[in-house]
mmCIF file with all atom_site columns, C-alpha atoms in Angstrom:
data_model
loop_
_atom_site.group_PDB
_atom_site.id
_atom_site.type_symbol
_atom_site.label_atom_id
_atom_site.label_alt_id
_atom_site.label_comp_id
_atom_site.label_asym_id
_atom_site.label_entity_id
_atom_site.label_seq_id
_atom_site.pdbx_PDB_ins_code
_atom_site.Cartn_x
_atom_site.Cartn_y
_atom_site.Cartn_z
_atom_site.occupancy
_atom_site.B_iso_or_equiv
_atom_site.pdbx_formal_charge
_atom_site.auth_seq_id
_atom_site.auth_comp_id
_atom_site.auth_asym_id
_atom_site.auth_atom_id
_atom_site.pdbx_PDB_model_num
ATOM 1   C CA . MET A 1 1   ? 50.511 0.971   49.945 1.00 0.00 ? 991  MET A CA 1
ATOM 2   C CA . ASN A 1 2   ? 53.184 -1.665  50.615 1.00 0.00 ? 992  ASN A CA 1
ATOM 3   C CA . GLY A 1 3   ? 55.985 -2.642  48.294 1.00 0.00 ? 993  GLY A CA 1
ATOM 4   C CA . PHE A 1 4   ? 54.101 -5.441  46.572 1.00 0.00 ? 994  PHE A CA 1
ATOM 5   C CA . GLU A 1 5   ? 51.058 -3.225  45.963 1.00 0.00 ? 995  GLU A CA 1
ATOM 6   C CA . ARG A 1 6   ? 53.292 -0.510  44.551 1.00 0.00 ? 996  ARG A CA 1
ATOM 7   C CA . GLY A 1 7   ? 54.684 -3.143  42.207 1.00 0.00 ? 997  GLY A CA 1
ATOM 8   C CA . CYS A 1 8   ? 51.138 -4.014  41.072 1.00 0.00 ? 998  CYS A CA 1
ATOM 9   C CA . PHE A 1 9   ? 50.354 -0.334  40.570 1.00 0.00 ? 999  PHE A CA 1
ATOM 10  C CA . VAL A 1 10  ? 53.515 0.102   38.482 1.00 0.00 ? 1000 VAL A CA 1
ATOM 11  C CA . SER A 1 11  ? 52.626 -3.042  36.543 1.00 0.00 ? 1001 SER A CA 1
ATOM 12  C CA . GLY A 1 12  ? 49.262 -1.456  35.724 1.00 0.00 ? 1002 GLY A CA 1
ATOM 13  C CA . LEU A 1 13  ? 51.028 1.712   34.607 1.00 0.00 ? 1003 LEU A CA 1
ATOM 14  C CA . LYS A 1 14  ? 53.250 -0.345  32.316 1.00 0.00 ? 1004 LYS A CA 1
ATOM 15  C CA . ALA A 1 15  ? 50.212 -2.144  30.888 1.00 0.00 ? 1005 ALA A CA 1
ATOM 16  C CA . SER A 1 16  ? 48.777 1.275   29.992 1.00 0.00 ? 1006 SER A CA 1
ATOM 17  C CA . LEU A 1 17  ? 51.721 2.132   27.731 1.00 0.00 ? 1007 LEU A CA 1
ATOM 18  C CA . PRO A 1 18  ? 50.097 0.817   24.511 1.00 0.00 ? 1008 PRO A CA 1
ATOM 19  C CA . ILE A 1 19  ? 47.002 2.870   25.393 1.00 0.00 ? 1009 ILE A CA 1
ATOM 20  C CA . ASP A 1 20  ? 49.167 5.906   26.172 1.00 0.00 ? 1010 ASP A CA 1
ATOM 21  C CA . VAL A 1 21  ? 50.895 5.680   22.797 1.00 0.00 ? 1011 VAL A CA 1
ATOM 22  C CA . GLY A 1 22  ? 47.497 5.759   21.110 1.00 0.00 ? 1012 GLY A CA 1
ATOM 23  C CA . TYR A 1 23  ? 45.945 8.326   23.426 1.00 0.00 ? 1013 TYR A CA 1
ATOM 24  C CA . LEU A 1 24  ? 48.642 10.966  23.144 1.00 0.00 ? 1014 LEU A CA 1
ATOM 25  C CA . PRO A 1 25  ? 48.248 11.773  19.430 1.00 0.00 ? 1015 PRO A CA 1
ATOM 26  C CA . ILE A 1 26  ? 44.442 11.497  19.636 1.00 0.00 ? 1016 ILE A CA 1
ATOM 27  C CA . ALA A 1 27  ? 44.370 13.814  22.649 1.00 0.00 ? 1017 ALA A CA 1
ATOM 28  C CA . VAL A 1 28  ? 46.700 16.233  20.881 1.00 0.00 ? 1018 VAL A CA 1
ATOM 29  C CA . SER A 1 29  ? 44.316 16.239  17.916 1.00 0.00 ? 1019 SER A CA 1
ATOM 30  C CA . PHE A 1 30  ? 41.396 16.876  20.267 1.00 0.00 ? 1020 PHE A CA 1
ATOM 31  C CA . GLY A 1 31  ? 43.237 19.827  21.785 1.00 0.00 ? 1021 GLY A CA 1
ATOM 32  C CA . LEU A 1 32  ? 43.928 21.211  18.314 1.00 0.00 ? 1022 LEU A CA 1
ATOM 33  C CA . ILE A 1 33  ? 40.375 20.766  17.061 1.00 0.00 ? 1023 ILE A CA 1
ATOM 34  C CA . SER A 1 34  ? 38.790 22.133  20.229 1.00 0.00 ? 1024 SER A CA 1
ATOM 35  C CA . VAL A 1 35  ? 40.812 25.347  20.190 1.00 0.00 ? 1025 VAL A CA 1
ATOM 36  C CA . GLN A 1 36  ? 40.243 25.764  16.453 1.00 0.00 ? 1026 GLN A CA 1
ATOM 37  C CA . SER A 1 37  ? 36.527 25.398  17.122 1.00 0.00 ? 1027 SER A CA 1
ATOM 38  C CA . GLY A 1 38  ? 36.584 28.416  19.405 1.00 0.00 ? 1028 GLY A CA 1
ATOM 39  C CA . LEU A 1 39  ? 37.070 26.965  22.880 1.00 0.00 ? 1029 LEU A CA 1
ATOM 40  C CA . SER A 1 40  ? 39.870 28.306  25.055 1.00 0.00 ? 1030 SER A CA 1
ATOM 41  C CA . PRO A 1 41  ? 42.882 26.109  25.878 1.00 0.00 ? 1031 PRO A CA 1
ATOM 42  C CA . TYR A 1 42  ? 41.845 26.064  29.532 1.00 0.00 ? 1032 TYR A CA 1
ATOM 43  C CA . MET A 1 43  ? 38.276 24.954  28.734 1.00 0.00 ? 1033 MET A CA 1
ATOM 44  C CA . THR A 1 44  ? 39.654 22.302  26.374 1.00 0.00 ? 1034 THR A CA 1
ATOM 45  C CA . ILE A 1 45  ? 41.926 20.849  29.054 1.00 0.00 ? 1035 ILE A CA 1
ATOM 46  C CA . LEU A 1 46  ? 39.068 20.990  31.597 1.00 0.00 ? 1036 LEU A CA 1
ATOM 47  C CA . ILE A 1 47  ? 36.830 18.967  29.268 1.00 0.00 ? 1037 ILE A CA 1
ATOM 48  C CA . SER A 1 48  ? 39.431 16.200  29.049 1.00 0.00 ? 1038 SER A CA 1
ATOM 49  C CA . ALA A 1 49  ? 40.157 16.290  32.781 1.00 0.00 ? 1039 ALA A CA 1
ATOM 50  C CA . VAL A 1 50  ? 36.492 16.098  33.823 1.00 0.00 ? 1040 VAL A CA 1
ATOM 51  C CA . ILE A 1 51  ? 34.756 14.170  31.030 1.00 0.00 ? 1041 ILE A CA 1
ATOM 52  C CA . PHE A 1 52  ? 37.571 11.856  29.829 1.00 0.00 ? 1042 PHE A CA 1
ATOM 53  C CA . ALA A 1 53  ? 35.374 10.341  27.117 1.00 0.00 ? 1043 ALA A CA 1
ATOM 54  C CA . GLY A 1 54  ? 37.519 10.088  23.998 1.00 0.00 ? 1044 GLY A CA 1
ATOM 55  C CA . ALA A 1 55  ? 35.450 10.203  20.799 1.00 0.00 ? 1045 ALA A CA 1
ATOM 56  C CA . SER A 1 56  ? 32.505 11.732  22.661 1.00 0.00 ? 1046 SER A CA 1
ATOM 57  C CA . GLN A 1 57  ? 34.593 14.822  23.349 1.00 0.00 ? 1047 GLN A CA 1
ATOM 58  C CA . PHE A 1 58  ? 35.079 15.397  19.615 1.00 0.00 ? 1048 PHE A CA 1
ATOM 59  C CA . VAL A 1 59  ? 31.311 15.210  19.123 1.00 0.00 ? 1049 VAL A CA 1
ATOM 60  C CA . LEU A 1 60  ? 30.735 17.487  22.123 1.00 0.00 ? 1050 LEU A CA 1
ATOM 61  C CA . VAL A 1 61  ? 33.074 20.167  20.768 1.00 0.00 ? 1051 VAL A CA 1
ATOM 62  C CA . SER A 1 62  ? 31.519 19.879  17.311 1.00 0.00 ? 1052 SER A CA 1
ATOM 63  C CA . LEU A 1 63  ? 28.035 20.435  18.719 1.00 0.00 ? 1053 LEU A CA 1
ATOM 64  C CA . ILE A 1 64  ? 29.136 23.319  20.927 1.00 0.00 ? 1054 ILE A CA 1
ATOM 65  C CA . SER A 1 65  ? 30.904 25.054  18.036 1.00 0.00 ? 1055 SER A CA 1
ATOM 66  C CA . SER A 1 66  ? 27.815 24.616  15.821 1.00 0.00 ? 1056 SER A CA 1
ATOM 67  C CA . GLY A 1 67  ? 25.697 26.514  18.326 1.00 0.00 ? 1057 GLY A CA 1
ATOM 68  C CA . ALA A 1 68  ? 23.821 23.582  19.854 1.00 0.00 ? 1058 ALA A CA 1
ATOM 69  C CA . GLY A 1 69  ? 22.051 24.250  23.133 1.00 0.00 ? 1059 GLY A CA 1
ATOM 70  C CA . PHE A 1 70  ? 22.693 22.576  26.460 1.00 0.00 ? 1060 PHE A CA 1
ATOM 71  C CA . TRP A 1 71  ? 20.460 19.529  26.022 1.00 0.00 ? 1061 TRP A CA 1
ATOM 72  C CA . ASP A 1 72  ? 21.574 18.343  22.568 1.00 0.00 ? 1062 ASP A CA 1
ATOM 73  C CA . PRO A 1 73  ? 25.250 17.815  23.498 1.00 0.00 ? 1063 PRO A CA 1
ATOM 74  C CA . LEU A 1 74  ? 24.220 16.275  26.832 1.00 0.00 ? 1064 LEU A CA 1
ATOM 75  C CA . VAL A 1 75  ? 21.877 13.730  25.245 1.00 0.00 ? 1065 VAL A CA 1
ATOM 76  C CA . VAL A 1 76  ? 24.319 12.848  22.458 1.00 0.00 ? 1066 VAL A CA 1
ATOM 77  C CA . VAL A 1 77  ? 27.238 12.287  24.834 1.00 0.00 ? 1067 VAL A CA 1
ATOM 78  C CA . LEU A 1 78  ? 25.073 10.188  27.146 1.00 0.00 ? 1068 LEU A CA 1
ATOM 79  C CA . LEU A 1 79  ? 23.930 8.058   24.203 1.00 0.00 ? 1069 LEU A CA 1
ATOM 80  C CA . MET A 1 80  ? 27.461 7.542   22.979 1.00 0.00 ? 1070 MET A CA 1
ATOM 81  C CA . ASN A 1 81  ? 28.669 6.532   26.437 1.00 0.00 ? 1071 ASN A CA 1
ATOM 82  C CA . PHE A 1 82  ? 25.692 4.391   27.431 1.00 0.00 ? 1072 PHE A CA 1
ATOM 83  C CA . ARG A 1 83  ? 27.731 1.338   26.412 1.00 0.00 ? 1073 ARG A CA 1
ATOM 84  C CA . HIS A 1 84  ? 29.717 1.768   29.623 1.00 0.00 ? 1074 HIS A CA 1
ATOM 85  C CA . ALA A 1 85  ? 26.661 0.580   31.542 1.00 0.00 ? 1075 ALA A CA 1
ATOM 86  C CA . PHE A 1 86  ? 27.439 -2.826  30.019 1.00 0.00 ? 1076 PHE A CA 1
ATOM 87  C CA . TYR A 1 87  ? 31.200 -2.582  30.489 1.00 0.00 ? 1077 TYR A CA 1
ATOM 88  C CA . GLY A 1 88  ? 30.785 -2.185  34.249 1.00 0.00 ? 1078 GLY A CA 1
ATOM 89  C CA . PRO A 1 89  ? 29.138 -5.526  35.129 1.00 0.00 ? 1079 PRO A CA 1
ATOM 90  C CA . SER A 1 90  ? 31.496 -7.439  32.838 1.00 0.00 ? 1080 SER A CA 1
ATOM 91  C CA . PHE A 1 91  ? 34.492 -5.726  34.402 1.00 0.00 ? 1081 PHE A CA 1
ATOM 92  C CA . ALA A 1 92  ? 33.166 -6.157  37.953 1.00 0.00 ? 1082 ALA A CA 1
ATOM 93  C CA . ARG A 1 93  ? 33.129 -9.937  37.551 1.00 0.00 ? 1083 ARG A CA 1
ATOM 94  C CA . LYS A 1 94  ? 36.913 -9.804  37.297 1.00 0.00 ? 1084 LYS A CA 1
ATOM 95  C CA . LEU A 1 95  ? 37.177 -8.214  40.752 1.00 0.00 ? 1085 LEU A CA 1
ATOM 96  C CA . SER A 1 96  ? 36.786 -9.994  44.078 1.00 0.00 ? 1086 SER A CA 1
ATOM 97  C CA . PRO A 1 97  ? 34.367 -8.312  46.534 1.00 0.00 ? 1087 PRO A CA 1
ATOM 98  C CA . ASP A 1 98  ? 36.490 -9.727  49.349 1.00 0.00 ? 1088 ASP A CA 1
ATOM 99  C CA . HIS A 1 99  ? 39.396 -7.511  48.288 1.00 0.00 ? 1089 HIS A CA 1
ATOM 100 C CA . ALA A 1 100 ? 37.506 -4.291  47.479 1.00 0.00 ? 1090 ALA A CA 1
ATOM 101 C CA . ARG A 1 101 ? 39.574 -1.253  48.456 1.00 0.00 ? 1091 ARG A CA 1
ATOM 102 C CA . PHE A 1 102 ? 38.420 1.571   46.225 1.00 0.00 ? 1092 PHE A CA 1
ATOM 103 C CA . PRO A 1 103 ? 34.946 3.101   45.641 1.00 0.00 ? 1093 PRO A CA 1
ATOM 104 C CA . ARG A 1 104 ? 33.254 1.588   42.600 1.00 0.00 ? 1094 ARG A CA 1
ATOM 105 C CA . ALA A 1 105 ? 32.546 5.107   41.269 1.00 0.00 ? 1095 ALA A CA 1
ATOM 106 C CA . TRP A 1 106 ? 36.303 5.753   41.244 1.00 0.00 ? 1096 TRP A CA 1
ATOM 107 C CA . LEU A 1 107 ? 36.967 2.558   39.322 1.00 0.00 ? 1097 LEU A CA 1
ATOM 108 C CA . ALA A 1 108 ? 34.165 3.326   36.858 1.00 0.00 ? 1098 ALA A CA 1
ATOM 109 C CA . ALA A 1 109 ? 35.459 6.829   36.111 1.00 0.00 ? 1099 ALA A CA 1
ATOM 110 C CA . GLY A 1 110 ? 38.453 5.494   34.194 1.00 0.00 ? 1100 GLY A CA 1
ATOM 111 C CA . LEU A 1 111 ? 36.712 2.651   32.351 1.00 0.00 ? 1101 LEU A CA 1
ATOM 112 C CA . THR A 1 112 ? 37.192 3.796   28.757 1.00 0.00 ? 1102 THR A CA 1
ATOM 113 C CA . ASP A 1 113 ? 36.928 1.501   25.738 1.00 0.00 ? 1103 ASP A CA 1
ATOM 114 C CA . GLU A 1 114 ? 40.675 0.947   25.647 1.00 0.00 ? 1104 GLU A CA 1
ATOM 115 C CA . VAL A 1 115 ? 41.050 0.453   29.403 1.00 0.00 ? 1105 VAL A CA 1
ATOM 116 C CA . PHE A 1 116 ? 38.169 -2.032  29.328 1.00 0.00 ? 1106 PHE A CA 1
ATOM 117 C CA . ALA A 1 117 ? 39.720 -4.003  26.475 1.00 0.00 ? 1107 ALA A CA 1
ATOM 118 C CA . THR A 1 118 ? 43.126 -4.099  28.160 1.00 0.00 ? 1108 THR A CA 1
ATOM 119 C CA . SER A 1 119 ? 41.582 -5.117  31.488 1.00 0.00 ? 1109 SER A CA 1
ATOM 120 C CA . LEU A 1 120 ? 39.718 -8.033  29.916 1.00 0.00 ? 1110 LEU A CA 1
ATOM 121 C CA . SER A 1 121 ? 42.893 -9.422  28.385 1.00 0.00 ? 1111 SER A CA 1
ATOM 122 C CA . HIS A 1 122 ? 45.195 -8.868  31.399 1.00 0.00 ? 1112 HIS A CA 1
ATOM 123 C CA . LEU A 1 123 ? 43.251 -8.935  34.680 1.00 0.00 ? 1113 LEU A CA 1
ATOM 124 C CA . SER A 1 124 ? 42.929 -12.713 34.777 1.00 0.00 ? 1114 SER A CA 1
ATOM 125 C CA . LYS A 1 125 ? 46.726 -12.887 35.052 1.00 0.00 ? 1115 LYS A CA 1
ATOM 126 C CA . VAL A 1 126 ? 46.780 -10.651 38.151 1.00 0.00 ? 1116 VAL A CA 1
ATOM 127 C CA . ASN A 1 127 ? 46.276 -11.993 41.692 1.00 0.00 ? 1117 ASN A CA 1
ATOM 128 C CA . GLU A 1 128 ? 42.675 -11.289 42.773 1.00 0.00 ? 1118 GLU A CA 1
ATOM 129 C CA . GLN A 1 129 ? 43.866 -9.543  45.922 1.00 0.00 ? 1119 GLN A CA 1
ATOM 130 C CA . HIS A 1 130 ? 45.715 -6.898  43.921 1.00 0.00 ? 1120 HIS A CA 1
ATOM 131 C CA . ARG A 1 131 ? 43.566 -6.512  40.819 1.00 0.00 ? 1121 ARG A CA 1
ATOM 132 C CA . GLU A 1 132 ? 42.071 -3.184  41.910 1.00 0.00 ? 1122 GLU A CA 1
ATOM 133 C CA . THR A 1 133 ? 45.536 -1.741  42.565 1.00 0.00 ? 1123 THR A CA 1
ATOM 134 C CA . TRP A 1 134 ? 46.723 -2.952  39.155 1.00 0.00 ? 1124 TRP A CA 1
ATOM 135 C CA . TYR A 1 135 ? 43.652 -1.473  37.506 1.00 0.00 ? 1125 TYR A CA 1
ATOM 136 C CA . ILE A 1 136 ? 44.126 1.893   39.233 1.00 0.00 ? 1126 ILE A CA 1
ATOM 137 C CA . GLY A 1 137 ? 47.619 2.008   37.738 1.00 0.00 ? 1127 GLY A CA 1
ATOM 138 C CA . LEU A 1 138 ? 46.200 1.164   34.314 1.00 0.00 ? 1128 LEU A CA 1
ATOM 139 C CA . GLN A 1 139 ? 43.525 3.844   34.365 1.00 0.00 ? 1129 GLN A CA 1
ATOM 140 C CA . MET A 1 140 ? 45.814 6.485   35.878 1.00 0.00 ? 1130 MET A CA 1
ATOM 141 C CA . GLY A 1 141 ? 48.336 5.914   33.093 1.00 0.00 ? 1131 GLY A CA 1
ATOM 142 C CA . ALA A 1 142 ? 45.652 6.255   30.433 1.00 0.00 ? 1132 ALA A CA 1
ATOM 143 C CA . TYR A 1 143 ? 44.052 9.296   32.093 1.00 0.00 ? 1133 TYR A CA 1
ATOM 144 C CA . THR A 1 144 ? 47.371 11.096  32.499 1.00 0.00 ? 1134 THR A CA 1
ATOM 145 C CA . ALA A 1 145 ? 48.302 10.508  28.858 1.00 0.00 ? 1135 ALA A CA 1
ATOM 146 C CA . TRP A 1 146 ? 44.925 11.823  27.704 1.00 0.00 ? 1136 TRP A CA 1
ATOM 147 C CA . VAL A 1 147 ? 45.073 15.024  29.745 1.00 0.00 ? 1137 VAL A CA 1
ATOM 148 C CA . ILE A 1 148 ? 48.729 15.711  28.894 1.00 0.00 ? 1138 ILE A CA 1
ATOM 149 C CA . GLY A 1 149 ? 48.065 15.120  25.194 1.00 0.00 ? 1139 GLY A CA 1
ATOM 150 C CA . THR A 1 150 ? 45.094 17.474  25.297 1.00 0.00 ? 1140 THR A CA 1
ATOM 151 C CA . ALA A 1 151 ? 47.193 20.151  26.991 1.00 0.00 ? 1141 ALA A CA 1
ATOM 152 C CA . ILE A 1 152 ? 49.934 19.816  24.358 1.00 0.00 ? 1142 ILE A CA 1
ATOM 153 C CA . GLY A 1 153 ? 47.426 20.150  21.521 1.00 0.00 ? 1143 GLY A CA 1
ATOM 154 C CA . ALA A 1 154 ? 45.513 23.029  23.090 1.00 0.00 ? 1144 ALA A CA 1
ATOM 155 C CA . ILE A 1 155 ? 48.565 25.089  24.050 1.00 0.00 ? 1145 ILE A CA 1
ATOM 156 C CA . SER A 1 156 ? 50.467 24.524  20.798 1.00 0.00 ? 1146 SER A CA 1
ATOM 157 C CA . SER A 1 157 ? 47.464 24.773  18.486 1.00 0.00 ? 1147 SER A CA 1
ATOM 158 C CA . GLY A 1 158 ? 48.664 27.917  16.745 1.00 0.00 ? 1148 GLY A CA 1
ATOM 159 C CA . GLN A 1 159 ? 52.068 26.432  15.963 1.00 0.00 ? 1149 GLN A CA 1
ATOM 160 C CA . ILE A 1 160 ? 51.301 22.924  14.670 1.00 0.00 ? 1150 ILE A CA 1
ATOM 161 C CA . ALA A 1 161 ? 47.681 22.888  13.499 1.00 0.00 ? 1151 ALA A CA 1
ATOM 162 C CA . HIS A 1 162 ? 48.483 23.774  9.909  1.00 0.00 ? 1152 HIS A CA 1
ATOM 163 C CA . LEU A 1 163 ? 51.330 21.303  9.343  1.00 0.00 ? 1153 LEU A CA 1
ATOM 164 C CA . PRO A 1 164 ? 50.248 18.932  6.499  1.00 0.00 ? 1154 PRO A CA 1
ATOM 165 C CA . ILE A 1 165 ? 51.406 15.779  8.324  1.00 0.00 ? 1155 ILE A CA 1
ATOM 166 C CA . VAL A 1 166 ? 49.402 16.735  11.415 1.00 0.00 ? 1156 VAL A CA 1
ATOM 167 C CA . HIS A 1 167 ? 46.266 17.419  9.381  1.00 0.00 ? 1157 HIS A CA 1
ATOM 168 C CA . GLN A 1 168 ? 46.473 14.009  7.669  1.00 0.00 ? 1158 GLN A CA 1
ATOM 169 C CA . ALA A 1 169 ? 47.331 12.038  10.810 1.00 0.00 ? 1159 ALA A CA 1
ATOM 170 C CA . ILE A 1 170 ? 44.348 13.347  12.782 1.00 0.00 ? 1160 ILE A CA 1
ATOM 171 C CA . HIS A 1 171 ? 41.927 11.353  10.601 1.00 0.00 ? 1161 HIS A CA 1
ATOM 172 C CA . PHE A 1 172 ? 43.910 8.101   10.887 1.00 0.00 ? 1162 PHE A CA 1
ATOM 173 C CA . ILE A 1 173 ? 44.850 7.899   14.558 1.00 0.00 ? 1163 ILE A CA 1
ATOM 174 C CA . LEU A 1 174 ? 41.529 6.910   16.162 1.00 0.00 ? 1164 LEU A CA 1
ATOM 175 C CA . PRO A 1 175 ? 40.727 3.982   13.803 1.00 0.00 ? 1165 PRO A CA 1
ATOM 176 C CA . ALA A 1 176 ? 44.340 2.758   14.135 1.00 0.00 ? 1166 ALA A CA 1
ATOM 177 C CA . LEU A 1 177 ? 44.094 2.690   17.935 1.00 0.00 ? 1167 LEU A CA 1
ATOM 178 C CA . PHE A 1 178 ? 40.914 0.615   17.919 1.00 0.00 ? 1168 PHE A CA 1
ATOM 179 C CA . MET A 1 179 ? 42.352 -1.789  15.353 1.00 0.00 ? 1169 MET A CA 1
ATOM 180 C CA . ALA A 1 180 ? 45.417 -2.347  17.546 1.00 0.00 ? 1170 ALA A CA 1
ATOM 181 C CA . LEU A 1 181 ? 43.206 -3.068  20.552 1.00 0.00 ? 1171 LEU A CA 1
ATOM 182 C CA . LEU A 1 182 ? 41.142 -5.582  18.587 1.00 0.00 ? 1172 LEU A CA 1
ATOM 183 C CA . LEU A 1 183 ? 44.281 -7.630  18.014 1.00 0.00 ? 1173 LEU A CA 1
ATOM 184 C CA . GLU A 1 184 ? 44.407 -8.379  21.756 1.00 0.00 ? 1174 GLU A CA 1
ATOM 185 C CA . PHE A 1 185 ? 41.105 -10.276 21.614 1.00 0.00 ? 1175 PHE A CA 1
ATOM 186 C CA . THR A 1 186 ? 41.952 -13.915 20.959 1.00 0.00 ? 1176 THR A CA 1
ATOM 187 C CA . SER A 1 187 ? 39.136 -15.937 22.548 1.00 0.00 ? 1177 SER A CA 1
ATOM 188 C CA . ARG A 1 188 ? 36.205 -17.166 20.480 1.00 0.00 ? 1178 ARG A CA 1
ATOM 189 C CA . ASP A 1 189 ? 33.656 -15.342 22.648 1.00 0.00 ? 1179 ASP A CA 1
ATOM 190 C CA . SER A 1 190 ? 35.524 -12.061 22.269 1.00 0.00 ? 1180 SER A CA 1
ATOM 191 C CA . LEU A 1 191 ? 35.641 -12.442 18.496 1.00 0.00 ? 1181 LEU A CA 1
ATOM 192 C CA . VAL A 1 192 ? 31.893 -13.114 18.423 1.00 0.00 ? 1182 VAL A CA 1
ATOM 193 C CA . LEU A 1 193 ? 31.279 -9.957  20.463 1.00 0.00 ? 1183 LEU A CA 1
ATOM 194 C CA . VAL A 1 194 ? 33.414 -7.865  18.096 1.00 0.00 ? 1184 VAL A CA 1
ATOM 195 C CA . PHE A 1 195 ? 31.754 -9.362  15.007 1.00 0.00 ? 1185 PHE A CA 1
ATOM 196 C CA . VAL A 1 196 ? 28.216 -8.764  16.274 1.00 0.00 ? 1186 VAL A CA 1
ATOM 197 C CA . ALA A 1 197 ? 28.938 -5.225  17.473 1.00 0.00 ? 1187 ALA A CA 1
ATOM 198 C CA . ALA A 1 198 ? 30.730 -4.254  14.249 1.00 0.00 ? 1188 ALA A CA 1
ATOM 199 C CA . SER A 1 199 ? 28.077 -5.805  11.990 1.00 0.00 ? 1189 SER A CA 1
ATOM 200 C CA . VAL A 1 200 ? 25.130 -4.188  13.740 1.00 0.00 ? 1190 VAL A CA 1
ATOM 201 C CA . THR A 1 201 ? 26.905 -0.815  13.843 1.00 0.00 ? 1191 THR A CA 1
ATOM 202 C CA . ALA A 1 202 ? 27.691 -1.007  10.110 1.00 0.00 ? 1192 ALA A CA 1
ATOM 203 C CA . ILE A 1 203 ? 24.056 -1.812  9.286  1.00 0.00 ? 1193 ILE A CA 1
ATOM 204 C CA . MET A 1 204 ? 22.721 0.948   11.529 1.00 0.00 ? 1194 MET A CA 1
ATOM 205 C CA . LEU A 1 205 ? 24.983 3.515   9.842  1.00 0.00 ? 1195 LEU A CA 1
ATOM 206 C CA . PHE A 1 206 ? 22.794 3.231   6.742  1.00 0.00 ? 1196 PHE A CA 1
ATOM 207 C CA . VAL A 1 207 ? 19.828 4.694   8.617  1.00 0.00 ? 1197 VAL A CA 1
ATOM 208 C CA . LEU A 1 208 ? 21.212 6.427   11.713 1.00 0.00 ? 1198 LEU A CA 1
ATOM 209 C CA . PRO A 1 209 ? 23.948 8.961   12.525 1.00 0.00 ? 1199 PRO A CA 1
ATOM 210 C CA . THR A 1 210 ? 27.178 7.632   14.009 1.00 0.00 ? 1200 THR A CA 1
ATOM 211 C CA . TYR A 1 211 ? 26.438 8.661   17.599 1.00 0.00 ? 1201 TYR A CA 1
ATOM 212 C CA . GLN A 1 212 ? 23.262 6.539   17.539 1.00 0.00 ? 1202 GLN A CA 1
ATOM 213 C CA . ALA A 1 213 ? 24.601 3.593   15.522 1.00 0.00 ? 1203 ALA A CA 1
ATOM 214 C CA . MET A 1 214 ? 27.566 2.997   17.820 1.00 0.00 ? 1204 MET A CA 1
ATOM 215 C CA . PRO A 1 215 ? 25.603 2.506   21.073 1.00 0.00 ? 1205 PRO A CA 1
ATOM 216 C CA . ILE A 1 216 ? 23.183 0.150   19.291 1.00 0.00 ? 1206 ILE A CA 1
ATOM 217 C CA . GLY A 1 217 ? 26.110 -1.909  18.004 1.00 0.00 ? 1207 GLY A CA 1
ATOM 218 C CA . MET A 1 218 ? 27.660 -2.021  21.456 1.00 0.00 ? 1208 MET A CA 1
ATOM 219 C CA . LEU A 1 219 ? 24.351 -3.096  22.971 1.00 0.00 ? 1209 LEU A CA 1
ATOM 220 C CA . ALA A 1 220 ? 24.019 -5.877  20.391 1.00 0.00 ? 1210 ALA A CA 1
ATOM 221 C CA . GLY A 1 221 ? 27.521 -7.113  21.179 1.00 0.00 ? 1211 GLY A CA 1
ATOM 222 C CA . ALA A 1 222 ? 26.830 -7.111  24.912 1.00 0.00 ? 1212 ALA A CA 1
ATOM 223 C CA . LEU A 1 223 ? 23.550 -8.967  24.428 1.00 0.00 ? 1213 LEU A CA 1
ATOM 224 C CA . SER A 1 224 ? 25.266 -11.572 22.267 1.00 0.00 ? 1214 SER A CA 1
ATOM 225 C CA . MET A 1 225 ? 27.654 -12.289 25.145 1.00 0.00 ? 1215 MET A CA 1
ATOM 226 C CA . SER A 1 226 ? 24.851 -12.481 27.714 1.00 0.00 ? 1216 SER A CA 1
ATOM 227 C CA . TRP A 1 227 ? 22.977 -14.979 25.565 1.00 0.00 ? 1217 TRP A CA 1
ATOM 228 C CA . ARG A 1 228 ? 26.041 -17.162 25.080 1.00 0.00 ? 1218 ARG A CA 1
ATOM 229 C CA . LYS A 1 229 ? 27.099 -17.337 28.741 1.00 0.00 ? 1219 LYS A CA 1
ATOM 230 C CA . PRO A 1 230 ? 24.330 -19.708 29.920 1.00 0.00 ? 1220 PRO A CA 1
ATOM 231 C CA . ALA A 1 231 ? 25.288 -22.155 27.182 1.00 0.00 ? 1221 ALA A CA 1
ATOM 232 C CA . HIS A 1 232 ? 28.732 -22.532 28.771 1.00 0.00 ? 1222 HIS A CA 1
ATOM 233 C CA . GLY A 1 233 ? 27.353 -23.096 32.277 1.00 0.00 ? 1223 GLY A CA 1
#
């Protein structure tokens, strides 16, 4: 990696800072909740290091602690993360196949909701030749913050879990992070996507559990974008 590419990687790391600030407290709360649910600190950290799926990890731990078998948690987590099948093609259009340097599976592994949102609003400002390097920096920053936060929460669970301020903050952090990310969407198309996804999810919550309503809302938002694109062509 030459000097300019290192600069792009560092630029991606810097772009991940807003995500890191949100990830750290959420990951700490995941570490706390996971250990309190009966998982060991080491298993908790391993879940974050291998799965790296944010809200899905909370659901996974909840199902495991409730005595669910192997298939129930697997199906639920897959349903919750199925939206990433739509993130991928949208994200891939921002990358030039002529400058591909990293395996697509590697790039996909770090494509969380927050990384996807940040990529959409920043990648167009990065030279096509170095977009993958910039993105690797972005996802590495987010991944590192998530795993470190999980480790802090898991290892210090016994000391900080019962502090009143920690207990109250856990329920506020995740919605606050998503609200902050929504503020970065300024284009009309992006606002339409958010409106459709949020509206459909809200309606589905009347008849379906959260882990089913969310993927349906995401699918509706993605379809709304696919239907609008030809109209601009």
